[in-house]
mmCIF file of C-alpha atoms in Angstrom:
data_model
loop_
_atom_site.group_PDB
_atom_site.id
_atom_site.type_symbol
_atom_site.label_atom_id
_atom_site.label_comp_id
_atom_site.label_asym_id
_atom_site.label_seq_id
_atom_site.Cartn_x
_atom_site.Cartn_y
_atom_site.Cartn_z
ATOM 1 C CA MET I 167 -69.821 26.212 -18.108
ATOM 2 C CA TYR I 168 -67.341 23.312 -18.259
ATOM 3 C CA THR I 169 -68.660 20.050 -19.713
ATOM 4 C CA PRO I 170 -66.341 17.022 -19.272
ATOM 5 C CA THR I 171 -65.444 15.110 -22.431
ATOM 6 C CA ASN I 172 -63.970 12.060 -20.643
ATOM 7 C CA LYS I 173 -67.212 10.502 -19.424
ATOM 8 C CA THR I 174 -65.688 7.244 -18.112
ATOM 9 C CA TYR I 175 -63.150 8.932 -15.847
ATOM 10 C CA VAL I 176 -65.712 11.417 -14.548
ATOM 11 C CA ASP I 177 -68.187 8.590 -13.931
ATOM 12 C CA ILE I 178 -65.645 6.673 -11.809
ATOM 13 C CA MET I 179 -64.731 9.693 -9.697
ATOM 14 C CA THR I 180 -68.356 10.788 -9.277
ATOM 15 C CA LYS I 181 -69.523 7.334 -8.154
ATOM 16 C CA VAL I 182 -66.696 7.035 -5.625
ATOM 17 C CA GLU I 183 -67.408 10.488 -4.196
ATOM 18 C CA LYS I 184 -71.163 9.889 -3.961
ATOM 19 C CA ALA I 185 -70.604 6.554 -2.211
ATOM 20 C CA THR I 186 -68.196 8.234 0.219
ATOM 21 C CA GLU I 187 -70.672 10.997 1.052
ATOM 22 C CA LYS I 188 -73.386 8.374 1.601
ATOM 23 C CA TRP I 189 -71.102 6.500 3.991
ATOM 24 C CA VAL I 190 -70.504 9.696 5.988
ATOM 25 C CA ALA I 191 -74.238 10.504 6.091
ATOM 26 C CA ASP I 192 -75.143 6.953 7.180
ATOM 27 C CA LYS I 193 -72.492 6.936 9.912
ATOM 28 C CA LEU I 194 -73.656 10.267 11.344
ATOM 29 C CA ALA I 195 -77.320 9.241 11.077
ATOM 30 C CA ALA I 196 -76.583 6.026 12.985
ATOM 31 C CA ALA I 197 -74.822 8.070 15.665
ATOM 32 C CA ASP I 198 -77.841 10.389 15.946
ATOM 33 C CA SER I 199 -80.243 7.463 16.300
ATOM 34 C CA ASN I 200 -78.064 6.020 19.071
ATOM 35 C CA GLU I 201 -77.727 9.466 20.661
ATOM 36 C CA ASP I 202 -73.939 9.240 20.451
ATOM 37 C CA PRO I 203 -72.560 12.813 20.380
ATOM 38 C CA LYS I 204 -68.961 11.548 20.344
ATOM 39 C CA THR I 205 -69.122 10.249 16.755
ATOM 40 C CA VAL I 206 -67.032 12.475 14.488
ATOM 41 C CA VAL I 207 -66.008 11.710 10.906
ATOM 42 C CA THR I 208 -62.554 13.171 10.307
ATOM 43 C CA GLU I 209 -61.053 13.948 6.909
ATOM 44 C CA GLU I 210 -58.716 10.985 7.407
ATOM 45 C CA ASP I 211 -61.718 8.707 8.079
ATOM 46 C CA LYS I 212 -63.383 10.014 4.943
ATOM 47 C CA GLN I 213 -60.231 9.570 2.860
ATOM 48 C CA ALA I 214 -59.715 6.000 4.085
ATOM 49 C CA GLN I 215 -63.312 5.142 3.177
ATOM 50 C CA ARG I 216 -62.970 6.820 -0.232
ATOM 51 C CA GLU I 217 -59.951 4.634 -0.981
ATOM 52 C CA ARG I 218 -61.735 1.537 0.326
ATOM 53 C CA ILE I 219 -64.775 2.151 -1.881
ATOM 54 C CA PHE I 220 -62.545 2.715 -4.907
ATOM 55 C CA MET I 221 -60.624 -0.526 -4.298
ATOM 56 C CA GLU I 222 -63.794 -2.568 -3.785
ATOM 57 C CA LYS I 223 -65.570 -1.145 -6.823
ATOM 58 C CA TYR I 224 -62.755 -0.999 -9.369
ATOM 59 C CA GLY I 225 -60.083 -3.385 -8.063
ATOM 60 C CA ASP I 226 -60.075 -7.181 -7.804
ATOM 61 C CA ALA I 227 -63.581 -8.492 -8.554
ATOM 62 C CA LEU I 228 -63.438 -10.835 -5.536
ATOM 63 C CA PHE I 229 -61.655 -8.365 -3.245
ATOM 64 C CA GLU I 230 -64.512 -7.839 -0.798
ATOM 65 C CA PHE I 231 -65.360 -11.564 -0.614
ATOM 66 C CA LYS I 232 -61.734 -12.580 -0.020
ATOM 67 C CA VAL I 233 -61.147 -9.919 2.637
ATOM 68 C CA LYS I 234 -64.343 -10.868 4.491
ATOM 69 C CA SER I 235 -63.259 -14.513 4.442
ATOM 70 C CA PHE I 236 -59.880 -13.701 6.016
ATOM 71 C CA GLN I 237 -61.505 -11.250 8.439
ATOM 72 C CA LYS I 238 -63.907 -13.970 9.599
ATOM 73 C CA GLU I 239 -60.938 -16.221 10.386
ATOM 74 C CA LEU I 240 -59.286 -13.359 12.268
ATOM 75 C CA ASP I 241 -62.414 -12.699 14.331
ATOM 76 C CA GLU I 242 -62.688 -16.392 15.225
ATOM 77 C CA LEU I 243 -59.043 -16.450 16.323
ATOM 78 C CA LYS I 244 -59.599 -13.351 18.481
ATOM 79 C CA ILE I 245 -62.461 -15.103 20.269
ATOM 80 C CA LYS I 246 -60.336 -18.241 20.667
ATOM 81 C CA ALA I 247 -57.496 -16.182 22.175
ATOM 82 C CA ARG I 248 -59.933 -14.444 24.525
ATOM 83 C CA GLY I 249 -61.071 -17.859 25.749
ATOM 84 C CA HIS I 250 -57.503 -18.942 26.568
ATOM 85 C CA VAL I 251 -56.785 -15.664 28.386
ATOM 86 C CA ASP I 252 -59.974 -15.850 30.460
ATOM 87 C CA LYS I 253 -59.393 -19.518 31.319
ATOM 88 C CA PHE I 254 -55.831 -18.809 32.466
ATOM 89 C CA ASN I 255 -56.816 -15.773 34.538
ATOM 90 C CA ASP I 256 -59.594 -17.783 36.221
ATOM 91 C CA PHE I 257 -57.041 -20.521 36.943
ATOM 92 C CA VAL I 258 -54.770 -17.962 38.625
ATOM 93 C CA LYS I 259 -57.609 -16.585 40.768
ATOM 94 C CA ASP I 260 -58.477 -20.109 41.922
ATOM 95 C CA LEU I 261 -54.807 -20.891 42.562
ATOM 96 C CA GLU I 262 -54.392 -17.779 44.713
ATOM 97 C CA ALA I 263 -57.305 -18.894 46.911
ATOM 98 C CA ASP I 264 -56.230 -22.571 47.075
ATOM 99 C CA GLU I 265 -54.834 -23.405 50.533
ATOM 100 C CA ARG I 266 -53.507 -26.836 49.560
ATOM 101 C CA TYR I 267 -50.236 -25.459 48.154
ATOM 102 C CA THR I 268 -47.304 -23.546 49.571
ATOM 103 C CA GLU I 269 -46.325 -20.256 47.959
ATOM 104 C CA ARG I 270 -43.474 -22.038 46.193
ATOM 105 C CA GLY I 271 -45.851 -24.757 44.992
ATOM 106 C CA LYS I 272 -48.281 -22.169 43.660
ATOM 107 C CA ALA I 273 -45.437 -20.397 41.880
ATOM 108 C CA ASP I 274 -44.339 -23.629 40.189
ATOM 109 C CA LEU I 275 -47.901 -24.431 39.062
ATOM 110 C CA TYR I 276 -48.348 -20.855 37.865
ATOM 111 C CA ARG I 277 -45.145 -20.898 35.806
ATOM 112 C CA ALA I 278 -45.997 -24.224 34.166
ATOM 113 C CA GLU I 279 -49.522 -23.120 33.218
ATOM 114 C CA ARG I 280 -48.377 -19.699 32.035
ATOM 115 C CA LYS I 281 -45.693 -21.243 29.843
ATOM 116 C CA LYS I 282 -48.345 -23.415 28.144
ATOM 117 C CA VAL I 283 -50.830 -20.601 27.550
ATOM 118 C CA GLU I 284 -48.154 -18.193 26.307
ATOM 119 C CA LYS I 285 -47.087 -20.766 23.701
ATOM 120 C CA ILE I 286 -50.715 -21.200 22.560
ATOM 121 C CA LEU I 287 -51.360 -17.445 22.380
ATOM 122 C CA ILE I 288 -48.154 -16.728 20.474
ATOM 123 C CA GLU I 289 -49.068 -19.425 17.928
ATOM 124 C CA ILE I 290 -52.535 -17.853 17.538
ATOM 125 C CA GLY I 291 -50.883 -14.449 17.180
ATOM 126 C CA ASP I 292 -48.568 -15.757 14.445
ATOM 127 C CA THR I 293 -51.565 -17.124 12.511
ATOM 128 C CA GLN I 294 -53.373 -13.803 12.946
ATOM 129 C CA HIS I 295 -50.342 -11.974 11.584
ATOM 130 C CA GLU I 296 -50.182 -14.266 8.539
ATOM 131 C CA LEU I 297 -53.858 -13.530 7.804
ATOM 132 C CA TRP I 298 -53.302 -9.798 8.256
ATOM 133 C CA VAL I 299 -50.423 -9.922 5.739
ATOM 134 C CA LYS I 300 -52.688 -11.764 3.273
ATOM 135 C CA ILE I 301 -55.354 -9.065 3.686
ATOM 136 C CA GLN I 302 -52.745 -6.388 3.018
ATOM 137 C CA GLU I 303 -51.554 -8.230 -0.090
ATOM 138 C CA LEU I 304 -55.144 -8.310 -1.369
ATOM 139 C CA GLU I 305 -55.491 -4.595 -0.657
ATOM 140 C CA VAL I 306 -52.274 -3.760 -2.502
ATOM 141 C CA ASP I 307 -53.239 -5.847 -5.554
ATOM 142 C CA SER I 308 -56.741 -4.381 -5.638
ATOM 143 C CA ALA I 309 -55.473 -0.828 -5.123
ATOM 144 C CA GLN I 310 -52.988 -1.126 -7.978
ATOM 145 C CA THR I 311 -55.594 -2.692 -10.288
ATOM 146 C CA ALA I 312 -58.096 0.070 -9.521
ATOM 147 C CA TRP I 313 -55.509 2.833 -9.908
ATOM 148 C CA GLN I 314 -54.350 1.405 -13.239
ATOM 149 C CA LYS I 315 -57.942 1.468 -14.532
ATOM 150 C CA LEU I 316 -58.254 5.082 -13.477
ATOM 151 C CA GLN I 317 -54.863 5.998 -14.893
ATOM 152 C CA ASN I 318 -55.805 4.472 -18.256
ATOM 153 C CA GLU I 319 -58.616 7.023 -18.402
ATOM 154 C CA MET I 320 -56.289 9.912 -17.528
ATOM 155 C CA THR I 321 -54.218 10.084 -20.714
ATOM 156 C CA PRO I 322 -53.203 13.645 -21.720
ATOM 157 C CA ASP I 323 -55.396 13.522 -24.836
ATOM 158 C CA SER I 324 -58.458 12.806 -22.689
ATOM 159 C CA ILE I 325 -58.443 16.530 -21.872
ATOM 160 C CA SER I 326 -59.298 18.499 -25.005
ATOM 161 C CA PRO I 327 -57.413 21.618 -26.230
ATOM 162 C CA SER I 328 -60.495 23.705 -25.487
ATOM 163 C CA GLU I 329 -60.456 22.458 -21.880
ATOM 164 C CA PHE I 330 -56.784 23.371 -21.482
ATOM 165 C CA HIS I 331 -57.587 26.774 -22.994
ATOM 166 C CA TYR I 332 -60.408 27.198 -20.490
ATOM 167 C CA ILE I 333 -58.026 26.456 -17.589
ATOM 168 C CA ASP I 334 -55.381 28.878 -18.912
ATOM 169 C CA MET I 335 -57.997 31.590 -19.275
ATOM 170 C CA ILE I 336 -59.213 31.172 -15.689
ATOM 171 C CA LEU I 337 -55.664 31.091 -14.281
ATOM 172 C CA SER I 338 -54.718 34.253 -16.175
ATOM 173 C CA ARG I 339 -57.434 36.034 -14.209
ATOM 174 C CA ASN I 340 -56.972 34.323 -10.858
ATOM 175 C CA ASN I 341 -54.034 32.071 -9.959
ATOM 176 C CA SER I 342 -54.786 31.756 -6.243
ATOM 177 C CA ASP I 343 -54.554 28.443 -4.378
ATOM 178 C CA GLU I 344 -58.332 28.561 -3.922
ATOM 179 C CA MET I 345 -58.958 28.903 -7.669
ATOM 180 C CA ARG I 346 -56.441 26.182 -8.533
ATOM 181 C CA GLU I 347 -58.143 23.839 -6.048
ATOM 182 C CA LYS I 348 -61.528 24.749 -7.518
ATOM 183 C CA LEU I 349 -60.310 23.930 -11.046
ATOM 184 C CA ALA I 350 -58.788 20.637 -9.866
ATOM 185 C CA LYS I 351 -62.108 19.651 -8.317
ATOM 186 C CA GLN I 352 -64.013 20.816 -11.412
ATOM 187 C CA PHE I 353 -61.925 18.468 -13.572
ATOM 188 C CA HIS I 354 -62.116 15.683 -10.954
ATOM 189 C CA TYR I 355 -58.372 15.908 -10.265
ATOM 190 C CA HIS I 356 -57.383 14.644 -13.729
ATOM 191 C CA ILE I 357 -53.595 14.131 -13.736
ATOM 192 C CA ALA I 358 -53.077 16.163 -16.927
ATOM 193 C CA VAL I 359 -54.909 19.065 -15.297
ATOM 194 C CA LEU I 360 -52.942 18.676 -12.064
ATOM 195 C CA ASP I 361 -49.681 18.772 -14.056
ATOM 196 C CA LEU I 362 -50.756 22.126 -15.480
ATOM 197 C CA LEU I 363 -51.961 23.507 -12.144
ATOM 198 C CA ASN I 364 -48.750 22.414 -10.386
ATOM 199 C CA SER I 365 -46.368 23.554 -13.138
ATOM 200 C CA GLU I 366 -45.729 27.039 -11.781
ATOM 201 C CA LYS I 367 -42.812 27.215 -9.343
ATOM 202 C CA GLY I 368 -43.689 27.989 -5.741
ATOM 203 C CA VAL I 369 -47.345 26.964 -5.816
ATOM 204 C CA THR I 370 -48.800 24.562 -3.260
ATOM 205 C CA PRO I 371 -49.021 21.203 -5.080
ATOM 206 C CA ILE I 372 -52.453 19.637 -5.531
ATOM 207 C CA HIS I 373 -52.606 15.844 -5.363
ATOM 208 C CA HIS I 374 -55.089 13.363 -6.750
ATOM 209 C CA PRO I 375 -57.288 12.165 -3.844
ATOM 210 C CA LEU I 376 -56.663 8.512 -4.760
ATOM 211 C CA GLU I 377 -53.001 8.579 -5.777
ATOM 212 C CA ARG I 378 -51.889 7.320 -2.372
ATOM 213 C CA LEU I 379 -53.129 3.896 -3.473
ATOM 214 C CA LYS I 380 -50.487 3.490 -6.173
ATOM 215 C CA ASN I 381 -47.796 3.447 -3.456
ATOM 216 C CA LYS I 382 -49.697 1.178 -1.060
ATOM 217 C CA ALA I 383 -47.385 -1.493 0.361
ATOM 218 C CA VAL I 384 -47.493 -4.547 2.626
ATOM 219 C CA SER I 385 -46.106 -4.230 6.152
ATOM 220 C CA HIS I 386 -44.675 -7.416 7.661
ATOM 221 C CA VAL I 387 -44.062 -5.826 11.066
ATOM 222 C CA LYS I 388 -45.795 -7.660 13.900
ATOM 223 C CA LEU I 389 -46.866 -5.117 16.516
ATOM 224 C CA PHE I 390 -48.510 -7.337 19.159
ATOM 225 C CA HIS I 391 -48.272 -10.869 20.544
ATOM 226 C CA VAL I 392 -51.953 -11.619 19.889
ATOM 227 C CA GLU I 393 -55.202 -9.764 19.123
ATOM 228 C CA LEU I 394 -58.378 -10.111 21.181
ATOM 229 C CA PRO I 395 -61.891 -8.776 20.484
ATOM 230 C CA GLY I 396 -62.267 -5.058 21.255
ATOM 231 C CA THR I 397 -60.211 -2.207 19.828
ATOM 232 C CA MET I 398 -59.062 -1.050 23.285
ATOM 233 C CA THR I 399 -57.724 -4.462 24.357
ATOM 234 C CA SER I 400 -53.946 -4.719 24.735
ATOM 235 C CA GLY I 401 -52.134 -7.192 22.513
ATOM 236 C CA TYR I 402 -49.234 -7.849 24.888
ATOM 237 C CA LEU I 403 -49.149 -11.005 26.997
ATOM 238 C CA SER I 404 -47.776 -9.055 29.966
ATOM 239 C CA ASP I 405 -50.988 -7.000 29.991
ATOM 240 C CA LEU I 406 -53.398 -9.848 29.244
ATOM 241 C CA LEU I 407 -52.238 -12.579 31.624
ATOM 242 C CA ARG I 408 -52.807 -12.224 35.357
ATOM 243 C CA ASN I 409 -49.780 -12.241 37.669
ATOM 244 C CA LEU I 410 -49.917 -14.538 40.693
ATOM 245 C CA ASN I 411 -50.971 -12.392 43.674
ATOM 246 C CA GLY I 412 -50.220 -9.333 41.552
ATOM 247 C CA LYS I 413 -46.465 -10.050 41.616
ATOM 248 C CA VAL I 414 -44.270 -9.799 38.534
ATOM 249 C CA PHE I 415 -41.454 -11.700 40.270
ATOM 250 C CA LEU I 416 -42.510 -14.783 42.216
ATOM 251 C CA GLU I 417 -41.205 -16.480 45.336
ATOM 252 C CA GLY I 418 -37.941 -18.250 44.541
ATOM 253 C CA ASP I 419 -37.201 -16.316 41.341
ATOM 254 C CA SER I 420 -33.828 -15.118 42.613
ATOM 255 C CA GLU I 421 -32.879 -18.684 43.626
ATOM 256 C CA LEU I 422 -33.818 -20.053 40.207
ATOM 257 C CA ASN I 423 -31.854 -17.318 38.464
ATOM 258 C CA ASN I 424 -28.784 -18.099 40.589
ATOM 259 C CA GLN I 425 -29.081 -21.809 39.727
ATOM 260 C CA ARG I 426 -29.216 -21.020 36.014
ATOM 261 C CA ALA I 427 -26.228 -18.681 36.281
ATOM 262 C CA ASN I 428 -24.204 -21.147 38.425
ATOM 263 C CA PRO I 429 -25.320 -24.688 37.438
ATOM 264 C CA LEU I 430 -22.394 -26.373 39.281
ATOM 265 C CA VAL I 431 -23.007 -24.667 42.622
#
């Protein structure tokens, strides 16, 4: 029976895996108590949580606190944005029913109010994006710190000659993908062991379950105008803000466009 000699490395991997399994069990138990049959934990969900636990436990000491602080600001901005959207949409409903204005007058009031709220929402969206970039930067720093700690425990000499001999002996009897995966798991995906298991040409490579973190990077791409509470809520102003009487183009739009195109006419 294999007995690991690198206790620190094994301890890190074991704690991360146990915490991940607990997270899965708790999530499914919560779904059962709420009688929610739709809750499914995919391998990607599990992997993302495994990486998150590893970063929080072995990365930046203040990682979780800092992320929660930025996330709180983000949540507050989402609520603020929701308030502006609701207020504008209520304004449009009232304007549609108001008989004091002509259609042209309503269109002018609508445009002026929409221009103001769009500016506010875009500014909120820019602040949200800045916070999201800061969260990503924290994640990258914490991921690299945690991975470096793990890598420091994965030096080639942390696997003993007798352990390498044990692996060679097993592979000489059975070199199937299943056996190689079993050995990788048995040695907690130690990089020196993976190098040996992946050395033969043509075999399916086995990767360390946390190595994705060493290549984690910050994305500066802004996908939406603004974020509101609720994962299913659109982030585009065209979807969030009500059109006057359901029309995308308002009364007099063609005239205004002609005036802009021919200012001397």
